[in-house]
mmCIF file of C-alpha atoms in Angstrom:
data_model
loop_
_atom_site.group_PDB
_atom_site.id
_atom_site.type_symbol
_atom_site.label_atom_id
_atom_site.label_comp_id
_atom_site.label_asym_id
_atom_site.label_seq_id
_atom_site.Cartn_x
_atom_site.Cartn_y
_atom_site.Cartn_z
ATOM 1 C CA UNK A 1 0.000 0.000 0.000
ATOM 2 C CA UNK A 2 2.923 2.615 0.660
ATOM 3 C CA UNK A 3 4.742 1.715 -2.640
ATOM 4 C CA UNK A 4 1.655 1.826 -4.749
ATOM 5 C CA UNK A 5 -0.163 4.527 -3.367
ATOM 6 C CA UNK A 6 2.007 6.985 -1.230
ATOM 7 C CA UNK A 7 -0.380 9.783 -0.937
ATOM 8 C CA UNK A 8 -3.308 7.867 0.304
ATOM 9 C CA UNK A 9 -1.015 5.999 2.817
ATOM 10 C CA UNK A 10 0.914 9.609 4.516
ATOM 11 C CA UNK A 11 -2.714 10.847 4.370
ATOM 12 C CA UNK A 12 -4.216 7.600 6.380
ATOM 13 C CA UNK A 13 -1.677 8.468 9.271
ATOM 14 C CA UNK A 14 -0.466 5.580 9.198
ATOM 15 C CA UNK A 15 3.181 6.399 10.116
ATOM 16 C CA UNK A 16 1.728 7.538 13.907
ATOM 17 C CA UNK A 17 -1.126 5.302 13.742
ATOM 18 C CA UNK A 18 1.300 2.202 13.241
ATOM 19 C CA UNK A 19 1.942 1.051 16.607
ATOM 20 C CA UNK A 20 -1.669 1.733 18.145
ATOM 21 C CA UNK A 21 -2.605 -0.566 14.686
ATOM 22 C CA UNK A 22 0.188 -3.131 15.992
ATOM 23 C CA UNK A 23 0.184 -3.491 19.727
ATOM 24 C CA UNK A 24 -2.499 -5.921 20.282
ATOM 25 C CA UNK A 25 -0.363 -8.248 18.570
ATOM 26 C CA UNK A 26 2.714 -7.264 20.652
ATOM 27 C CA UNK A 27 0.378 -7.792 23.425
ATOM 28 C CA UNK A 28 -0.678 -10.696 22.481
ATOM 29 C CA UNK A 29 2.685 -12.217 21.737
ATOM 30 C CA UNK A 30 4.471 -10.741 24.655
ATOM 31 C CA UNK A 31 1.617 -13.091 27.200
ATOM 32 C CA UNK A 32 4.417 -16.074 26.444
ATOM 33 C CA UNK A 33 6.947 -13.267 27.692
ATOM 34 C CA UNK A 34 9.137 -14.885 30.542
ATOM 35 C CA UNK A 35 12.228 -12.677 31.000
ATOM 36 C CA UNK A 36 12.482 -13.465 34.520
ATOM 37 C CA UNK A 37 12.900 -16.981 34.665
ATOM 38 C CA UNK A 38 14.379 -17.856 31.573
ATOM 39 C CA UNK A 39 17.569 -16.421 31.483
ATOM 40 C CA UNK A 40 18.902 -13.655 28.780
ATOM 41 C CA UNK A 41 17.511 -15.386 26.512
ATOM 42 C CA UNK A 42 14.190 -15.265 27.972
ATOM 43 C CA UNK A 43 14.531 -11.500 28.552
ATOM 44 C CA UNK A 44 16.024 -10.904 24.494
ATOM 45 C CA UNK A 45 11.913 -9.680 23.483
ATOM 46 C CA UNK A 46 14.177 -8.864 20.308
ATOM 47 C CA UNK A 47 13.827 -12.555 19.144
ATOM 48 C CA UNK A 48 9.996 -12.660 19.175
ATOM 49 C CA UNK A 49 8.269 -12.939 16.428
ATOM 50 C CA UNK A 50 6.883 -9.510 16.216
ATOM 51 C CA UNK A 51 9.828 -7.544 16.450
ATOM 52 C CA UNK A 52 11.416 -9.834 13.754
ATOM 53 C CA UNK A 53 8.155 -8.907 11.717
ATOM 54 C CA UNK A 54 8.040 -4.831 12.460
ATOM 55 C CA UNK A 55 12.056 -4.429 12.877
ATOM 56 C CA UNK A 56 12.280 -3.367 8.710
ATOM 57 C CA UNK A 57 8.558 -1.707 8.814
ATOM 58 C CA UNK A 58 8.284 2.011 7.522
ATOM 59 C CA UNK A 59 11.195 4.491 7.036
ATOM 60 C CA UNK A 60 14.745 3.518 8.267
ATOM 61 C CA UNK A 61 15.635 5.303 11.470
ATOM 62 C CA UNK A 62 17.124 8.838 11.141
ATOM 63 C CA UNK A 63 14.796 9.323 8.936
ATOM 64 C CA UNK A 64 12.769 12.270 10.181
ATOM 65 C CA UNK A 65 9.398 9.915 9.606
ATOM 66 C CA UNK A 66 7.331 8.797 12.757
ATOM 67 C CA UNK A 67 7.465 5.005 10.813
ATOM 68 C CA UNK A 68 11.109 4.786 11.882
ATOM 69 C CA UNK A 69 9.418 4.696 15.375
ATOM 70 C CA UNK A 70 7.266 2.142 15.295
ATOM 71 C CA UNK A 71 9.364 -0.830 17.301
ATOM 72 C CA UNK A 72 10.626 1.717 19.917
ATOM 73 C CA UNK A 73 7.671 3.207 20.357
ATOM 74 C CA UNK A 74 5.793 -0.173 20.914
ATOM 75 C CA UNK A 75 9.015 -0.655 23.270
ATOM 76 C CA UNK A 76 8.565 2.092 25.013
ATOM 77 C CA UNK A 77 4.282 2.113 25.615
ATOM 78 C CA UNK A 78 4.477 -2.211 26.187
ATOM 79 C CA UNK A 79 7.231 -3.837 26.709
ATOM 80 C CA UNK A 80 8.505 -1.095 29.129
ATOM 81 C CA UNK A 81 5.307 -1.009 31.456
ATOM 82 C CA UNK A 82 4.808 -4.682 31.512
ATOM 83 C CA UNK A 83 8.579 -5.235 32.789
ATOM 84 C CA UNK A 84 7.929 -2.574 35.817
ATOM 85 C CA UNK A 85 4.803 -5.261 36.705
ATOM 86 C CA UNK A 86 6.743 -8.125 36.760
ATOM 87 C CA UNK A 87 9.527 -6.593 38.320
ATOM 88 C CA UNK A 88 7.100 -5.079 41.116
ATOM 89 C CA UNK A 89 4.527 -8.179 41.408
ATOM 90 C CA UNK A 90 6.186 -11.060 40.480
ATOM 91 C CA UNK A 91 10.447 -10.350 40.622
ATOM 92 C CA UNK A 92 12.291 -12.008 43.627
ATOM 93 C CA UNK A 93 14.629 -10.266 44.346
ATOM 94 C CA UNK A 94 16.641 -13.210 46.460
ATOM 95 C CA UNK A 95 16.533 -15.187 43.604
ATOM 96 C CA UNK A 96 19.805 -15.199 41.375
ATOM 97 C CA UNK A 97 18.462 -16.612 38.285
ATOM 98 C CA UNK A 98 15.181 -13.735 38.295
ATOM 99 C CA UNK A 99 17.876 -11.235 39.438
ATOM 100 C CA UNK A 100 19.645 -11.722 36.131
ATOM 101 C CA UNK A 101 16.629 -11.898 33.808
ATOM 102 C CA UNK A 102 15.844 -8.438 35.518
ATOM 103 C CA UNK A 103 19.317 -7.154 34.775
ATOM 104 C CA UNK A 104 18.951 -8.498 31.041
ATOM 105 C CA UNK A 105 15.556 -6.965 30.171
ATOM 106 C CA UNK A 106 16.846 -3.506 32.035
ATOM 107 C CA UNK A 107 19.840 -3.659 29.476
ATOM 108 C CA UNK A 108 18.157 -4.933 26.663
ATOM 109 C CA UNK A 109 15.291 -1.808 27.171
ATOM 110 C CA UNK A 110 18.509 0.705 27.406
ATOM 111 C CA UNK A 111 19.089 0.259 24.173
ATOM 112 C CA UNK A 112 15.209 1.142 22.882
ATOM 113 C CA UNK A 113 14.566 3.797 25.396
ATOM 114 C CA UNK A 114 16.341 6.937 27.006
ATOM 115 C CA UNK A 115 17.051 5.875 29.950
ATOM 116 C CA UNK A 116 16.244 9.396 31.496
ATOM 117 C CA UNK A 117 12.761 8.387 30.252
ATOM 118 C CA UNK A 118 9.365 8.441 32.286
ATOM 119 C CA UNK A 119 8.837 4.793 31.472
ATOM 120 C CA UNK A 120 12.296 3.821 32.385
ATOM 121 C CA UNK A 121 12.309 5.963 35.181
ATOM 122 C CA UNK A 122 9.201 4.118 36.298
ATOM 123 C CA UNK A 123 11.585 0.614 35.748
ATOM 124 C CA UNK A 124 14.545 1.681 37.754
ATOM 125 C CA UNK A 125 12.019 2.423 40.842
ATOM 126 C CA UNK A 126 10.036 -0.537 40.865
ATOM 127 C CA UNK A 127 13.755 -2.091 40.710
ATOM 128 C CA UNK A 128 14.636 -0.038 43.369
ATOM 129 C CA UNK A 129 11.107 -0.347 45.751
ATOM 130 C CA UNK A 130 11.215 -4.225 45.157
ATOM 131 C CA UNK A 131 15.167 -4.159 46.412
ATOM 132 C CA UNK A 132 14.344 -1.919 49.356
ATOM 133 C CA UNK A 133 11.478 -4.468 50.346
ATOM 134 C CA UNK A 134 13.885 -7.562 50.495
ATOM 135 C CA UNK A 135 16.504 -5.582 52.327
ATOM 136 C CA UNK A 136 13.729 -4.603 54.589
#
């Protein structure tokens, strides 16, 4: 649709209307999401099959086009906010192997995010709240 008719598809929206169009599927994809008790590899959301699908979707990054946005922006609005809940409901902190999987999804988000960020700000203290609760 954005090859053959380019007007029709910048005047659909559909570069900022991309990842409200796409995050059910995230959602839905990211309910098989284990990142704390699977190791790195369980916290790497970067081999799922939607980021694989939306990774080369839209304009490449730089670009100046809100399509070049669509994976961190899904990132940023999902994958962010569901790692604060399972690092504040379900994390142990005395637990090495969930200890890791929390340090690999914090890295692996780092990369997608600014870390001076609301949503990773909102992270770093449900890290920090859960830590201050097992040290209590």
């Amino acid at each position: 649709w954005q090859a053959q008719q380019p007007g029709a598809y910048r005047d659909a929206y559909m570069g900022v209307s991309a990842p409200a169009i796409f995050a059910p599927f995230v959602r839905l994809q990211l309910l098989a999401w284990d990142p704390l008790w699977g190791g790195t590899e369980a916290a790497a959301f970067d081999k799922q099959e939607w980021y694989q699908q939306l990774f080369d979707f839209g304009a490449p990054p730089g670009s100046g086009d809100e399509e070049a946005d669509v994976v961190p922006a899904l990132v940023r609005n999902i994958v962010v906010p569901l790692a604060a809940h399972l690092v504040s409901k379900v994390w142990e902190p005395h637990s090495s192997s969930g200890s890791r999987g929390v340090r690999a999804v914090v890295d692996d988000l780092a990369s997608y995010v600014d870390e001076g960020g609301p949503e990773m700000q909102r992270l770093a203290m449900a890290v920090q709240q859960r830590l201050a609760a097992a040290a209590a």
